[in-house]
Amino acid sequence: NAGVTQTPKFRVLKTGQSMTLLCAQDMNHEYMYWYRQDPGMGLRLIHYSVGEGTTAKGEVPDGYNVSRLKKQNFLLGLESAAPSQTSVYFCASGTGGYTFGSGTRLTVV
Amino acid sequence: QKEVEQDPGPLSVPEGAIVSLNCTYSNSAFQYFMWYRQYSRKGPELLMYTYSSGNKEDGRFTAQVDKSSKYISLFIRDSQPSDSATYLCARGGNFNKFYFGSGTKLNVKP
């Protein structure tokens, strides 16, 4: 009964490197979301998906790409990491109230 | 203007106190709201989910929505040190997207 699982939990990247964050949910939810959380800024929506094979932009999509090839998985990619992408990334799923994952702490140096 | 405004605190209260956490929102088109609790270095966890105006109670927690003033509140009765966390309010939007406040940090002192 895992809920929402995010991997990795921590990562340090050099500027210009790429990486993929994985979110997996076992609750059969159609809707999935990627947020970033920064001090004083709260949670801001990066991208979201309303079902398998669909993706859409949120508030702060620049520099990120996503894919939802399987209903249970939602991937967030950073094409060329920048220091401004240093943040804590949360995946969430559900309708009505969300279930959040435990987060990925990413530092770009 | 941000969709949801929230005082960042920190708010420090003695154990047993009644805590009032507040947010204001700007868009009245969607009338459902959530309150989340987030412990340090953890993901947010859902506390309360409310529609429209009025009160909703769950144990020591009461969520209140005032549509006329675009104000949402969370009250915690008999606060405990374990309630020390950051509390996030959020307003619903289309496609079940939610807009979050920046969070209020609460410290309940034993």
Coordinates of N, CA and C in Angstrom, one line a residue:
Chain A
N1 N 0.8 -1.2 0.0 CA 0.0 0.0 0.0 C 0.9 1.2 0.0
A2 N 1.6 1.5 -1.1 CA 2.7 2.5 -1.1 C 2.1 3.9 -1.3
G3 N 1.0 4.0 -2.1 CA 0.5 5.4 -2.4 C 1.2 6.0 -3.6
V4 N 2.0 7.0 -3.3 CA 2.8 7.7 -4.3 C 4.3 7.6 -4.0
T5 N 5.0 7.0 -4.9 CA 6.5 6.8 -4.6 C 7.3 7.6 -5.6
Q6 N 8.2 8.4 -5.1 CA 9.1 9.2 -5.9 C 10.5 8.6 -5.8
T7 N 11.2 8.6 -7.0 CA 12.6 8.3 -7.0 C 13.3 9.2 -8.0
P8 N 14.6 9.6 -7.7 CA 15.3 9.4 -6.4 C 14.8 10.3 -5.3
K9 N 15.3 10.2 -4.1 CA 14.9 11.1 -3.0 C 15.9 12.3 -3.0
F10 N 17.1 12.1 -3.4 CA 18.1 13.2 -3.4 C 18.9 13.1 -4.7
R11 N 19.3 14.3 -5.2 CA 20.2 14.2 -6.4 C 20.9 15.6 -6.4
V12 N 22.2 15.5 -6.8 CA 23.0 16.7 -7.1 C 23.4 16.6 -8.6
L13 N 23.1 17.7 -9.3 CA 23.4 17.7 -10.7 C 24.4 18.9 -11.0
K14 N 25.1 18.7 -12.1 CA 25.9 19.9 -12.5 C 25.1 20.6 -13.6
T15 N 25.3 21.9 -13.7 CA 24.6 22.7 -14.7 C 24.8 22.1 -16.1
G16 N 23.7 22.0 -16.8 CA 23.7 21.4 -18.1 C 23.4 19.9 -18.2
Q17 N 23.5 19.2 -17.1 CA 23.2 17.8 -17.1 C 21.7 17.6 -17.1
S18 N 21.3 16.4 -17.5 CA 19.9 16.1 -17.6 C 19.6 15.0 -16.6
M19 N 18.3 14.9 -16.3 CA 17.9 13.8 -15.4 C 16.4 13.6 -15.5
T20 N 15.9 12.4 -15.0 CA 14.5 12.1 -15.0 C 14.1 11.7 -13.6
L21 N 13.0 12.3 -13.1 CA 12.4 12.0 -11.9 C 11.2 11.1 -12.1
L22 N 11.1 10.0 -11.4 CA 10.0 9.1 -11.6 C 9.0 9.2 -10.4
C23 N 7.7 9.2 -10.8 CA 6.6 9.1 -9.9 C 5.8 7.9 -10.2
A24 N 5.5 7.1 -9.2 CA 4.6 5.9 -9.4 C 3.5 5.9 -8.4
Q25 N 2.3 5.6 -8.8 CA 1.1 5.6 -7.9 C 0.4 4.2 -8.1
D26 N -0.1 3.7 -7.0 CA -0.8 2.4 -7.0 C -2.2 2.5 -6.7
M27 N -2.8 3.7 -6.8 CA -4.2 4.0 -6.4 C -5.1 4.1 -7.6
N28 N -4.6 3.8 -8.8 CA -5.4 3.8 -10.1 C -6.0 5.2 -10.4
H29 N -5.2 6.2 -10.0 CA -5.7 7.6 -10.2 C -5.5 8.0 -11.7
E30 N -6.4 8.7 -12.2 CA -6.3 9.2 -13.6 C -5.4 10.5 -13.6
Y31 N -5.6 11.4 -12.6 CA -4.9 12.6 -12.6 C -3.6 12.5 -11.8
M32 N -2.5 13.1 -12.4 CA -1.2 13.2 -11.7 C -0.6 14.5 -11.9
Y33 N 0.3 15.0 -11.0 CA 0.8 16.3 -11.0 C 2.2 16.3 -10.6
W34 N 3.0 17.3 -11.1 CA 4.3 17.6 -10.6 C 4.3 19.0 -10.1
Y35 N 4.8 19.2 -8.9 CA 4.9 20.5 -8.3 C 6.4 20.7 -7.9
R36 N 6.8 22.0 -7.8 CA 8.1 22.3 -7.1 C 7.8 23.2 -5.9
Q37 N 8.6 23.0 -4.9 CA 8.4 23.8 -3.7 C 9.6 24.6 -3.3
D38 N 9.5 25.9 -3.3 CA 10.7 26.7 -3.0 C 10.3 27.6 -1.8
P39 N 11.3 28.0 -0.9 CA 11.0 28.8 0.2 C 10.3 30.1 -0.1
G40 N 9.2 30.4 0.6 CA 8.4 31.6 0.3 C 7.5 31.6 -0.9
M41 N 7.7 30.5 -1.7 CA 6.9 30.5 -3.0 C 5.8 29.5 -2.9
G42 N 5.8 28.6 -2.0 CA 4.8 27.6 -1.9 C 5.0 26.5 -3.0
L43 N 3.9 25.8 -3.2 CA 3.9 24.7 -4.3 C 3.5 25.3 -5.6
R44 N 4.2 25.1 -6.6 CA 3.9 25.6 -7.9 C 3.8 24.5 -8.9
L45 N 2.8 24.5 -9.7 CA 2.5 23.4 -10.6 C 3.4 23.5 -11.8
I46 N 4.1 22.4 -12.2 CA 5.0 22.4 -13.3 C 4.2 21.8 -14.5
H47 N 3.8 20.6 -14.4 CA 3.0 19.9 -15.5 C 2.0 19.0 -14.8
Y48 N 1.0 18.6 -15.6 CA 0.0 17.7 -15.0 C -0.5 16.8 -16.1
S49 N -1.2 15.7 -15.7 CA -1.8 14.7 -16.7 C -3.1 14.3 -16.2
V50 N -4.1 14.3 -17.1 CA -5.5 13.9 -16.8 C -5.7 12.4 -17.2
G51 N -4.7 11.8 -17.7 CA -4.9 10.4 -18.0 C -3.7 9.9 -18.8
E52 N -3.6 8.5 -18.9 CA -2.5 7.9 -19.7 C -2.4 8.5 -21.1
G53 N -1.2 8.9 -21.4 CA -1.0 9.5 -22.7 C -1.2 11.0 -22.9
T54 N -1.6 11.6 -21.8 CA -1.9 13.1 -21.8 C -1.0 13.8 -20.9
T55 N -0.6 15.0 -21.3 CA 0.2 15.9 -20.5 C -0.3 17.3 -20.8
A56 N -0.1 18.2 -19.8 CA -0.4 19.6 -20.0 C 0.5 20.5 -19.1
K57 N 0.7 21.8 -19.5 CA 1.6 22.7 -18.8 C 0.8 23.3 -17.6
G58 N 1.6 23.5 -16.5 CA 1.1 24.2 -15.4 C 1.6 25.6 -15.4
E59 N 1.9 26.1 -14.2 CA 2.3 27.5 -14.0 C 3.8 27.7 -14.4
V60 N 4.7 26.8 -14.2 CA 6.1 27.0 -14.4 C 6.7 25.8 -15.2
P61 N 6.3 25.6 -16.4 CA 6.7 24.5 -17.2 C 8.1 24.6 -17.9
D62 N 8.6 25.8 -18.0 CA 9.8 26.0 -18.8 C 11.0 25.2 -18.2
G63 N 11.7 24.5 -19.1 CA 12.9 23.7 -18.7 C 12.6 22.3 -18.3
Y64 N 11.3 21.9 -18.3 CA 10.9 20.6 -17.9 C 10.1 19.9 -19.0
N65 N 10.2 18.6 -19.1 CA 9.3 17.9 -19.9 C 8.7 16.7 -19.1
V66 N 7.6 16.2 -19.6 CA 6.9 15.1 -18.8 C 6.4 14.1 -19.8
S67 N 6.2 12.9 -19.3 CA 5.6 11.8 -20.1 C 4.7 10.9 -19.2
R68 N 3.6 10.5 -19.7 CA 2.7 9.6 -19.0 C 2.3 8.4 -19.9
L69 N 3.3 7.5 -20.1 CA 3.1 6.4 -21.0 C 2.3 5.3 -20.4
K70 N 2.4 5.2 -19.0 CA 1.5 4.2 -18.3 C 0.7 5.0 -17.3
K71 N -0.5 4.5 -17.0 CA -1.3 5.2 -16.1 C -0.7 5.4 -14.7
Q72 N 0.1 4.4 -14.2 CA 0.6 4.5 -12.9 C 1.9 5.4 -12.8
N73 N 2.5 5.7 -13.9 CA 3.8 6.4 -13.8 C 3.7 7.8 -14.5
F74 N 4.4 8.8 -13.9 CA 4.4 10.1 -14.4 C 5.9 10.6 -14.3
L75 N 6.6 10.8 -15.4 CA 8.0 11.1 -15.4 C 8.2 12.6 -15.6
L76 N 9.1 13.2 -14.9 CA 9.5 14.6 -15.1 C 11.0 14.6 -15.5
G77 N 11.2 15.3 -16.6 CA 12.6 15.4 -17.1 C 13.1 16.8 -17.1
L78 N 14.4 16.9 -16.8 CA 15.1 18.2 -16.9 C 16.0 18.0 -18.0
E79 N 15.9 18.9 -19.0 CA 16.6 18.7 -20.3 C 18.1 19.2 -20.1
S80 N 18.3 20.3 -19.5 CA 19.6 20.9 -19.3 C 19.5 21.7 -18.0
A81 N 19.9 21.1 -16.9 CA 19.6 21.6 -15.5 C 20.3 23.0 -15.3
A82 N 19.6 23.8 -14.6 CA 20.1 25.2 -14.3 C 20.0 25.3 -12.8
P83 N 20.8 26.2 -12.2 CA 20.8 26.4 -10.7 C 19.4 26.8 -10.2
S84 N 18.6 27.5 -11.1 CA 17.3 28.0 -10.8 C 16.3 26.8 -10.6
Q85 N 16.7 25.6 -11.0 CA 15.9 24.4 -10.8 C 16.2 23.7 -9.5
T86 N 17.1 24.2 -8.7 CA 17.3 23.7 -7.4 C 16.0 23.9 -6.6
S87 N 15.5 22.8 -6.1 CA 14.2 22.8 -5.5 C 13.8 21.5 -4.9
V88 N 12.7 21.4 -4.2 CA 12.1 20.1 -3.8 C 11.0 19.8 -4.7
Y89 N 11.0 18.7 -5.4 CA 9.9 18.3 -6.3 C 9.0 17.3 -5.7
F90 N 7.7 17.6 -5.9 CA 6.7 16.7 -5.3 C 5.8 16.2 -6.5
C91 N 5.5 15.0 -6.4 CA 4.5 14.4 -7.3 C 3.2 14.2 -6.5
A92 N 2.1 14.4 -7.1 CA 0.8 14.1 -6.5 C -0.1 13.4 -7.4
S93 N -1.1 12.7 -6.9 CA -2.1 12.1 -7.7 C -3.5 12.2 -7.0
G94 N -4.5 12.1 -7.8 CA -5.9 12.0 -7.3 C -6.8 13.1 -7.8
T95 N -8.1 12.9 -7.5 CA -9.1 13.9 -7.7 C -9.6 14.3 -6.4
G96 N -10.1 15.5 -6.3 CA -10.4 16.0 -5.0 C -9.1 16.2 -4.3
G97 N -9.0 15.7 -3.1 CA -7.7 15.9 -2.4 C -6.6 15.0 -3.0
Y98 N -5.4 15.6 -3.0 CA -4.2 14.9 -3.6 C -3.6 14.0 -2.5
T99 N -2.9 13.0 -3.0 CA -1.9 12.2 -2.3 C -0.6 12.6 -2.8
F100 N 0.3 13.1 -1.9 CA 1.6 13.5 -2.4 C 2.7 12.4 -2.1
G101 N 3.7 12.4 -2.9 CA 4.9 11.6 -2.6 C 5.7 12.3 -1.6
S102 N 6.9 11.7 -1.2 CA 7.7 12.3 -0.2 C 8.7 13.3 -0.7
G103 N 8.8 13.4 -2.0 CA 9.6 14.5 -2.5 C 11.0 14.1 -3.0
T104 N 11.5 14.8 -4.0 CA 12.9 14.7 -4.4 C 13.6 16.0 -4.2
R105 N 14.7 16.0 -3.5 CA 15.5 17.2 -3.2 C 16.6 17.2 -4.3
L106 N 16.5 18.2 -5.2 CA 17.4 18.4 -6.3 C 18.3 19.7 -6.1
T107 N 19.6 19.5 -6.2 CA 20.5 20.6 -6.1 C 21.2 20.7 -7.4
V108 N 21.2 21.8 -8.1 CA 22.0 22.0 -9.3 C 23.1 23.0 -9.0
V109 N 24.3 22.5 -9.3 CA 25.5 23.3 -8.9 C 26.2 23.8 -10.2
Chain B
Q1 N -1.1 39.3 -8.7 CA -1.6 38.9 -7.4 C -1.6 37.4 -7.4
K2 N -1.1 36.8 -6.3 CA -1.1 35.3 -6.2 C -2.6 34.9 -6.0
E3 N -2.8 33.6 -6.5 CA -4.1 33.0 -6.4 C -4.5 32.9 -4.9
V4 N -3.6 32.5 -4.1 CA -3.8 32.2 -2.6 C -2.7 32.9 -1.8
E5 N -3.1 33.7 -0.9 CA -2.2 34.4 0.0 C -2.3 33.8 1.4
Q6 N -1.1 33.6 2.0 CA -1.1 33.0 3.3 C 0.1 33.6 4.1
D7 N -0.2 34.0 5.4 CA 0.9 34.5 6.2 C 1.9 33.4 6.6
P8 N 3.1 33.7 6.3 CA 4.1 32.6 6.5 C 4.5 32.3 8.0
G9 N 4.1 33.2 8.9 CA 4.4 33.0 10.3 C 5.9 33.3 10.5
P10 N 6.6 32.6 11.4 CA 6.0 31.5 12.2 C 5.1 31.9 13.3
L11 N 4.2 31.0 13.6 CA 3.2 31.2 14.7 C 3.6 30.2 15.8
S12 N 3.8 30.8 17.0 CA 4.2 30.0 18.2 C 3.1 30.1 19.2
V13 N 2.6 29.0 19.7 CA 1.6 29.0 20.7 C 1.9 27.9 21.8
P14 N 1.3 28.1 23.0 CA 1.5 27.1 24.0 C 0.6 25.9 23.8
E15 N 1.0 24.8 24.3 CA 0.2 23.5 24.2 C -1.2 23.8 24.8
G16 N -2.2 23.3 24.1 CA -3.6 23.5 24.5 C -4.3 24.7 24.0
A17 N -3.6 25.6 23.3 CA -4.2 26.8 22.7 C -5.0 26.4 21.5
I18 N -5.9 27.4 21.2 CA -6.7 27.3 20.0 C -5.9 28.0 18.9
V19 N -5.6 27.4 17.8 CA -4.8 28.0 16.7 C -5.8 28.4 15.6
S20 N -5.5 29.5 15.0 CA -6.3 30.0 13.8 C -5.3 30.3 12.7
L21 N -5.5 29.6 11.6 CA -4.6 29.7 10.4 C -5.5 30.3 9.3
N22 N -5.0 31.2 8.5 CA -5.9 31.9 7.6 C -5.3 32.1 6.2
C23 N -6.1 32.1 5.2 CA -5.7 32.4 3.8 C -6.8 33.2 3.2
T24 N -6.3 34.0 2.2 CA -7.3 34.7 1.3 C -7.1 34.2 -0.1
Y25 N -8.1 34.2 -0.9 CA -8.0 33.8 -2.3 C -8.6 34.8 -3.2
S26 N -8.3 34.8 -4.5 CA -8.7 35.9 -5.4 C -9.7 35.5 -6.4
N27 N -9.8 34.2 -6.8 CA -10.7 33.7 -7.8 C -11.9 33.0 -7.2
S28 N -13.1 33.5 -7.4 CA -14.3 32.8 -6.8 C -14.9 31.8 -7.7
A29 N -14.3 31.5 -8.9 CA -14.9 30.6 -9.8 C -15.0 29.2 -9.3
F30 N -14.0 28.8 -8.5 CA -14.0 27.4 -8.0 C -14.1 27.5 -6.4
Q31 N -15.0 26.7 -5.9 CA -15.3 26.8 -4.5 C -15.0 25.6 -3.7
Y32 N -13.9 25.0 -4.0 CA -13.4 23.9 -3.1 C -12.0 24.1 -2.7
F33 N -11.7 23.8 -1.5 CA -10.5 24.2 -0.8 C -9.9 23.0 0.0
M34 N -8.6 23.0 0.1 CA -8.0 22.0 0.9 C -7.0 22.6 1.9
W35 N -6.8 21.9 3.0 CA -5.8 22.2 4.0 C -4.8 21.0 4.1
Y36 N -3.5 21.3 4.0 CA -2.5 20.2 4.1 C -1.6 20.6 5.3
R37 N -1.1 19.5 5.9 CA -0.1 19.6 6.9 C 1.2 19.0 6.3
Q38 N 2.3 19.7 6.6 CA 3.6 19.3 6.1 C 4.6 19.3 7.2
Y39 N 5.1 18.2 7.6 CA 6.2 18.1 8.5 C 7.5 18.3 7.8
S40 N 8.5 18.7 8.6 CA 9.8 19.1 8.0 C 10.4 17.9 7.2
R41 N 10.8 18.3 5.9 CA 11.4 17.3 5.0 C 10.5 16.1 4.6
K42 N 9.2 16.4 4.7 CA 8.2 15.4 4.3 C 7.3 15.9 3.2
G43 N 6.5 15.1 2.6 CA 5.5 15.5 1.7 C 4.2 16.0 2.4
P44 N 3.5 16.9 1.8 CA 2.2 17.4 2.4 C 1.2 16.2 2.5
E45 N 0.4 16.3 3.6 CA -0.6 15.3 3.8 C -2.0 16.0 4.0
L46 N -3.0 15.5 3.4 CA -4.3 16.1 3.4 C -4.9 16.1 4.7
L47 N -5.4 17.3 5.2 CA -6.1 17.4 6.5 C -7.6 17.5 6.3
M48 N -7.9 18.5 5.5 CA -9.4 18.8 5.3 C -9.6 19.2 3.9
Y49 N -10.9 18.9 3.4 CA -11.3 19.2 2.1 C -12.7 19.7 2.2
T50 N -12.9 21.0 1.7 CA -14.2 21.6 1.9 C -14.8 22.2 0.6
Y51 N -16.1 22.2 0.5 CA -16.8 22.9 -0.6 C -17.4 24.1 -0.1
S52 N -17.5 25.1 -0.9 CA -18.3 26.3 -0.7 C -18.2 26.9 0.7
S53 N -19.2 27.5 1.2 CA -19.1 28.2 2.4 C -19.5 27.3 3.6
G54 N -19.2 27.8 4.8 CA -19.6 27.1 6.0 C -18.4 26.4 6.7
N55 N -18.7 25.6 7.6 CA -17.7 24.9 8.4 C -17.7 23.4 8.2
K56 N -16.5 22.8 8.3 CA -16.4 21.4 8.3 C -15.5 21.0 9.5
E57 N -15.9 20.0 10.3 CA -15.2 19.6 11.5 C -14.7 18.2 11.3
D58 N -13.5 18.0 11.8 CA -12.9 16.6 11.9 C -12.0 16.6 13.1
G59 N -12.6 16.0 14.2 CA -11.8 15.9 15.4 C -11.5 17.3 15.9
R60 N -10.2 17.5 16.1 CA -9.8 18.8 16.7 C -9.7 19.9 15.6
F61 N -9.9 19.6 14.4 CA -9.7 20.5 13.3 C -11.1 21.0 12.7
T62 N -11.2 22.3 12.4 CA -12.3 22.8 11.8 C -11.9 23.7 10.7
A63 N -12.4 23.5 9.5 CA -12.1 24.3 8.3 C -13.4 25.2 8.1
Q64 N -13.1 26.4 7.8 CA -14.2 27.4 7.5 C -13.9 28.2 6.3
V65 N -15.0 28.4 5.5 CA -14.9 29.2 4.3 C -15.9 30.3 4.3
D66 N -15.4 31.5 4.1 CA -16.2 32.7 4.0 C -16.2 33.3 2.6
K67 N -17.2 32.9 1.8 CA -17.1 33.3 0.4 C -17.2 34.9 0.2
S68 N -17.9 35.5 1.1 CA -18.1 36.9 0.9 C -16.8 37.7 1.0
S69 N -16.0 37.2 1.9 CA -14.7 37.9 2.1 C -13.5 37.2 1.4
K70 N -13.8 36.0 0.8 CA -12.8 35.2 0.1 C -11.7 34.8 1.1
Y71 N -12.2 34.3 2.2 CA -11.3 34.0 3.4 C -11.5 32.5 3.7
I72 N -10.4 31.8 3.9 CA -10.6 30.4 4.4 C -9.7 30.3 5.7
S73 N -10.2 29.5 6.6 CA -9.5 29.4 7.9 C -9.5 27.9 8.3
L74 N -8.4 27.6 9.1 CA -8.3 26.3 9.8 C -8.1 26.6 11.3
F75 N -9.0 26.0 12.1 CA -8.9 26.1 13.5 C -8.4 24.8 14.1
I76 N -7.5 24.8 15.0 CA -7.0 23.6 15.7 C -7.3 23.8 17.2
R77 N -8.1 23.0 17.8 CA -8.4 23.0 19.2 C -7.4 22.2 20.0
D78 N -7.2 22.5 21.2 CA -6.3 21.8 22.1 C -5.1 21.4 21.4
S79 N -4.3 22.4 20.9 CA -3.2 22.1 20.1 C -2.1 21.3 20.8
Q80 N -1.4 20.5 20.1 CA -0.4 19.6 20.7 C 0.9 19.8 20.0
P81 N 2.0 19.5 20.7 CA 3.4 19.7 20.1 C 3.5 18.9 18.7
S82 N 2.7 17.8 18.6 CA 2.8 17.0 17.4 C 2.1 17.8 16.2
D83 N 1.4 18.9 16.5 CA 0.8 19.7 15.5 C 1.8 20.7 14.9
S84 N 3.0 20.7 15.4 CA 4.0 21.6 14.9 C 4.4 21.2 13.5
A85 N 4.1 22.0 12.6 CA 4.3 21.7 11.1 C 4.0 23.0 10.3
T86 N 4.2 22.9 9.0 CA 3.7 23.9 8.1 C 2.4 23.5 7.6
Y87 N 1.4 24.5 7.6 CA 0.1 24.3 7.1 C -0.1 25.0 5.8
L88 N -0.5 24.3 4.8 CA -0.7 24.8 3.5 C -2.2 24.9 3.1
C89 N -2.7 26.0 2.7 CA -4.1 26.1 2.1 C -4.0 26.0 0.6
A90 N -5.1 25.6 0.0 CA -5.1 25.5 -1.4 C -6.5 25.7 -1.9
R91 N -6.6 26.4 -3.1 CA -7.9 26.6 -3.8 C -8.0 25.7 -5.0
G92 N -9.1 25.1 -5.3 CA -9.3 24.2 -6.4 C -9.4 25.0 -7.7
G93 N -9.1 24.3 -8.8 CA -9.2 24.9 -10.1 C -9.7 23.9 -11.1
N94 N -9.7 24.2 -12.4 CA -10.1 23.2 -13.4 C -9.1 22.1 -13.5
F95 N -9.6 21.0 -14.0 CA -8.7 19.8 -14.2 C -8.2 19.4 -12.8
N96 N -8.9 19.7 -11.8 CA -8.5 19.3 -10.4 C -7.1 19.9 -10.0
K97 N -6.7 21.0 -10.7 CA -5.5 21.7 -10.3 C -5.8 22.5 -9.1
F98 N -4.8 22.5 -8.2 CA -5.0 23.3 -7.0 C -3.9 24.4 -6.9
Y99 N -4.2 25.5 -6.4 CA -3.3 26.6 -6.2 C -3.0 26.8 -4.7
F100 N -1.8 26.7 -4.3 CA -1.4 26.6 -2.9 C -0.9 28.0 -2.4
G101 N -1.2 28.2 -1.1 CA -0.5 29.3 -0.4 C 0.9 28.9 -0.1
S102 N 1.7 29.8 0.4 CA 3.1 29.5 0.7 C 3.3 28.8 2.0
G103 N 2.2 28.7 2.8 CA 2.3 27.9 4.0 C 2.6 28.8 5.2
T104 N 2.0 28.3 6.4 CA 2.2 29.0 7.7 C 2.9 28.0 8.6
K105 N 4.0 28.4 9.1 CA 4.8 27.5 10.0 C 4.2 27.6 11.4
L106 N 3.8 26.5 12.1 CA 3.2 26.5 13.4 C 4.2 25.8 14.3
N107 N 4.4 26.4 15.5 CA 5.2 25.7 16.6 C 4.3 25.7 17.8
V108 N 4.0 24.5 18.3 CA 3.3 24.4 19.6 C 4.3 24.0 20.7
K109 N 4.4 24.8 21.6 CA 5.4 24.6 22.7 C 4.8 23.8 23.8
P110 N 5.5 22.8 24.3 CA 5.0 22.0 25.4 C 4.9 22.8 26.7

